[in-house]
Coordinates of N, CA and C in Angstrom, one line a residue:
M1 N 0.8 -1.1 0.0 CA 0.0 0.0 -0.1 C 0.8 1.2 0.1
P2 N 0.9 2.0 -0.9 CA 1.6 3.2 -0.9 C 1.5 4.3 0.0
Q3 N 0.3 4.4 0.4 CA 0.0 5.4 1.4 C -1.1 4.8 2.5
K4 N -0.9 4.8 3.6 CA -2.0 4.3 4.9 C -2.8 5.6 5.3
Y5 N -3.7 6.0 4.6 CA -4.5 7.2 5.0 C -5.1 7.1 6.3
S6 N -5.2 6.2 6.8 CA -6.0 5.8 8.3 C -4.9 6.4 9.3
Q7 N -3.6 6.4 8.9 CA -2.7 7.0 10.0 C -1.8 8.2 9.5
L8 N -2.5 9.2 8.9 CA -1.9 10.6 8.5 C -1.6 11.4 9.8
G9 N -0.6 12.1 9.6 CA -0.3 13.1 10.7 C 1.2 13.1 10.9
P10 N 1.5 14.0 11.9 CA 0.7 14.9 12.6 C 0.2 15.9 11.8
C11 N -0.7 16.7 12.2 CA -1.3 18.1 11.8 C -0.4 19.1 12.3
I12 N -0.2 20.1 11.4 CA 0.6 21.3 11.9 C 0.0 22.5 11.4
S13 N -0.3 23.4 12.4 CA -0.8 24.9 11.9 C 0.0 26.0 12.6
V14 N 0.0 27.0 11.8 CA 0.9 28.2 12.3 C 0.0 29.6 12.5
A15 N 0.3 30.2 13.7 CA -0.4 31.5 13.9 C 0.3 32.3 14.9
D16 N 0.2 33.5 15.1 CA 0.7 34.1 16.2 C -0.4 34.3 17.3
V17 N -0.4 33.3 18.2 CA -1.5 32.8 19.1 C -1.2 33.9 20.2
N18 N -0.3 34.6 20.5 CA -0.1 35.4 21.8 C 0.0 36.9 21.5
E19 N -0.1 36.9 20.1 CA -0.2 38.3 19.6 C 1.2 39.1 20.1
D20 N 2.2 38.6 19.8 CA 3.6 39.2 20.0 C 4.3 39.2 18.8
G21 N 3.9 39.1 17.6 CA 4.3 39.3 16.3 C 5.4 38.3 15.9
L22 N 5.3 37.3 16.6 CA 6.1 36.0 16.2 C 5.1 34.7 15.9
E23 N 5.5 34.1 14.9 CA 4.8 33.1 14.7 C 4.8 31.8 15.6
D24 N 3.9 31.2 16.1 CA 3.8 30.0 16.7 C 3.2 29.0 16.1
F25 N 3.4 27.7 16.6 CA 2.7 26.6 15.7 C 2.2 25.5 16.8
F26 N 1.2 24.9 16.4 CA 0.5 23.6 16.8 C 0.7 22.6 16.1
V27 N 1.1 21.3 16.9 CA 1.2 20.1 16.3 C 0.3 19.1 16.8
G28 N -0.4 18.5 16.1 CA -1.6 17.5 16.6 C -1.0 16.4 17.2
G29 N -1.7 15.8 18.2 CA -1.5 14.5 19.1 C -2.2 13.5 18.7
A30 N -1.8 12.2 18.9 CA -2.4 10.8 18.7 C -3.5 10.5 19.7
Y31 N -3.7 9.5 19.8 CA -4.8 8.7 20.6 C -4.0 8.8 22.1
N32 N -4.6 9.4 23.1 CA -4.1 9.3 24.5 C -2.9 10.3 24.6
Q33 N -2.7 11.3 23.5 CA -1.5 12.2 23.5 C -2.2 13.5 23.2
S34 N -1.8 14.4 24.1 CA -2.3 15.8 23.9 C -1.3 16.4 22.6
G35 N -2.1 17.2 21.7 CA -1.4 18.0 20.7 C -0.4 19.1 21.4
K36 N 0.4 19.7 21.1 CA 1.4 20.7 21.6 C 1.4 21.8 20.9
L37 N 1.5 22.9 21.6 CA 1.4 24.2 21.3 C 2.9 24.8 21.4
F38 N 3.5 25.4 20.4 CA 4.8 25.9 20.6 C 4.9 27.3 20.3
I39 N 5.3 28.0 21.6 CA 5.4 29.4 21.5 C 6.7 30.0 21.3
Q40 N 6.9 30.8 20.3 CA 8.1 31.4 19.9 C 8.6 32.7 20.7
N41 N 9.8 32.6 21.2 CA 10.3 33.7 21.9 C 11.1 34.8 21.1
R42 N 11.6 35.8 21.6 CA 12.3 36.9 20.8 C 13.8 36.4 20.5
N43 N 14.3 35.3 21.0 CA 15.5 34.6 20.5 C 15.1 33.5 19.5
H44 N 14.0 33.5 18.9 CA 13.5 32.6 17.8 C 13.5 31.1 18.4
Q45 N 13.4 30.8 19.7 CA 13.4 29.5 20.1 C 11.9 29.4 20.6
F46 N 11.7 28.0 20.9 CA 10.2 27.7 21.0 C 10.0 26.9 22.4
T47 N 9.3 27.3 23.0 CA 8.6 26.4 24.2 C 7.2 25.7 24.2
G48 N 7.3 24.5 24.2 CA 6.2 23.7 24.0 C 5.2 23.5 25.3
K49 N 4.0 23.3 25.1 CA 3.2 23.1 26.2 C 2.0 22.4 25.6
D50 N 1.5 21.4 26.5 CA 0.2 20.6 26.1 C -0.8 21.5 25.7
L51 N -1.7 21.1 24.7 CA -2.9 21.8 24.4 C -3.9 21.4 25.6
V52 N -4.0 20.2 26.1 CA -5.0 19.6 27.0 C -4.2 19.1 28.1
A53 N -4.7 19.2 29.4 CA -4.0 18.4 30.4 C -4.6 17.3 30.9
T54 N -6.0 16.8 30.4 CA -6.6 15.6 30.8 C -6.4 14.3 29.6
K55 N -6.8 13.6 30.0 CA -6.8 12.2 29.0 C -7.6 12.6 27.7
K56 N -7.1 12.3 26.6 CA -7.6 12.7 25.3 C -7.7 11.5 24.4
Y57 N -8.8 11.2 23.9 CA -8.9 10.1 23.0 C -8.8 10.1 21.6
E58 N -9.2 11.5 20.9 CA -9.2 11.8 19.7 C -7.8 11.7 19.1
E59 N -7.8 11.4 17.8 CA -6.6 11.7 17.0 C -6.8 12.8 15.9
D60 N -5.9 13.6 16.3 CA -5.9 14.9 15.7 C -5.3 14.8 14.3
M61 N -6.1 14.9 13.3 CA -5.9 14.7 11.8 C -5.7 15.9 11.0
G62 N -6.3 17.0 11.5 CA -6.2 18.3 10.7 C -6.6 19.4 11.7
S63 N -5.9 20.4 11.4 CA -6.0 21.7 12.4 C -5.9 23.2 11.4
C64 N -6.5 23.9 12.0 CA -6.4 25.4 11.5 C -6.7 26.4 12.4
F65 N -6.0 27.5 12.5 CA -6.3 28.8 13.3 C -7.2 29.5 12.5
L66 N -8.2 30.0 13.3 CA -9.1 31.0 12.8 C -9.8 31.9 13.8
D67 N -10.2 33.0 13.7 CA -11.0 33.7 14.6 C -12.5 33.4 14.7
A68 N -12.7 32.3 15.5 CA -14.0 31.7 15.3 C -15.0 32.6 16.2
D69 N -14.7 33.4 17.4 CA -15.5 34.0 18.0 C -15.4 35.5 17.8
G70 N -14.6 35.9 16.8 CA -14.6 37.4 16.5 C -14.1 38.3 17.5
D71 N -13.2 38.0 18.4 CA -12.5 38.7 19.1 C -11.1 39.2 18.6
G72 N -10.5 38.7 17.6 CA -9.5 39.2 16.9 C -8.1 38.2 17.2
D73 N -8.4 37.3 18.0 CA -7.2 36.5 18.2 C -7.3 35.0 17.3
A74 N -6.3 34.1 17.5 CA -6.4 33.0 16.7 C -6.7 31.9 17.5
D75 N -8.0 31.5 17.1 CA -8.5 30.3 17.9 C -8.3 29.1 17.0
L76 N -8.4 27.8 17.6 CA -7.9 26.6 17.0 C -9.0 25.5 16.8
M77 N -9.2 25.3 15.5 CA -10.1 24.1 15.2 C -9.3 22.9 14.9
I78 N -9.8 21.7 15.4 CA -9.1 20.4 15.2 C -10.2 19.5 14.6
A79 N -9.6 18.8 13.5 CA -10.6 17.6 13.1 C -10.0 16.4 13.5
S80 N -10.8 15.5 13.8 CA -10.5 14.3 14.3 C -10.6 13.1 13.2
G81 N -10.0 12.1 13.5 CA -10.1 11.0 12.5 C -9.6 9.8 13.1
S82 N -9.2 8.8 12.1 CA -8.6 7.5 12.4 C -9.8 6.2 12.1
T83 N -9.4 5.3 12.6 CA -10.2 4.1 12.6 C -10.7 3.3 13.8
E84 N -10.1 3.7 15.1 CA -10.3 2.9 16.2 C -11.8 2.9 16.7
F85 N -12.5 3.8 16.3 CA -13.7 3.9 17.0 C -15.1 3.5 16.2
D86 N -16.1 3.3 16.5 CA -17.4 2.8 15.9 C -17.7 4.3 15.1
D87 N -18.5 3.8 14.1 CA -19.2 4.8 13.2 C -20.1 5.9 14.1
G88 N -19.9 7.1 14.0 CA -20.8 7.9 14.9 C -20.1 8.3 16.3
S89 N -19.0 7.8 16.4 CA -18.2 8.1 17.8 C -18.2 9.6 18.2
P90 N -18.2 10.0 19.4 CA -17.9 11.4 19.6 C -16.4 11.7 19.4
Y91 N -15.6 10.9 19.4 CA -14.3 11.0 19.1 C -13.9 11.4 17.7
Y92 N -14.7 11.4 17.1 CA -14.5 12.1 15.6 C -15.2 13.4 15.3
A93 N -15.8 13.8 16.3 CA -16.3 15.3 16.1 C -15.0 16.3 16.1
P94 N -15.2 17.3 15.3 CA -14.2 18.4 15.5 C -14.2 19.1 16.7
R95 N -13.2 19.8 17.0 CA -13.1 20.5 18.4 C -12.7 21.9 18.2
L96 N -13.4 22.7 18.8 CA -12.8 24.2 18.7 C -12.2 24.5 20.1
Y97 N -11.2 25.0 20.1 CA -10.4 25.7 21.2 C -10.1 27.2 21.2
L98 N -10.9 27.9 22.3 CA -10.8 29.4 22.0 C -9.6 29.9 22.7
N99 N -9.1 31.0 22.1 CA -7.7 31.5 22.8 C -8.3 32.7 23.5
D100 N -7.5 32.9 24.7 CA -7.9 34.2 25.4 C -7.0 35.3 25.1
G101 N -6.3 35.2 23.8 CA -5.5 36.3 23.4 C -4.1 36.3 23.9
H102 N -3.9 35.4 24.9 CA -2.4 35.4 25.4 C -1.9 33.8 25.1
G103 N -2.5 33.2 24.1 CA -2.0 31.9 23.8 C -2.4 30.6 24.7
N104 N -3.5 30.9 25.4 CA -4.1 29.9 26.4 C -5.3 29.5 25.7
F105 N -5.5 28.1 25.7 CA -6.8 27.7 24.8 C -7.5 26.7 25.9
S106 N -8.9 26.9 25.6 CA -9.9 26.1 26.3 C -11.1 25.6 25.2
L107 N -11.4 24.5 25.6 CA -12.5 23.8 24.6 C -13.6 24.4 24.8
D108 N -14.2 24.9 23.4 CA -15.4 25.5 23.5 C -16.5 24.5 23.6
K109 N -17.3 24.5 24.6 CA -18.1 23.5 25.1 C -19.5 23.7 24.4
K110 N -19.7 24.9 23.8 CA -20.9 25.2 23.1 C -21.1 24.5 21.7
Q111 N -19.9 23.9 21.2 CA -20.2 23.7 19.8 C -21.0 22.5 19.6

């Protein structure tokens, strides 16, 4: 098989999440592994931090930054995928994480 599409990844998205003029990036995580947000400092080095602190079952297959709530900062949308779960599983649902403007994200429970 030239490409096993059920195991693509990790996804990577770029934006200035803390509004300091420097590009930061997100790398998606696998099952039971948080995605990581990497914040760039003025010396062009990156500090990584987990997006979620709790157990996560979703496979992060795609991501993008967008201003979902209209407040001017970069929120994060993550698409889930893989083949481990039954059809219709909630672990396949996309997730929206809202940015507080300083690069701290929280899951939008309203979606």
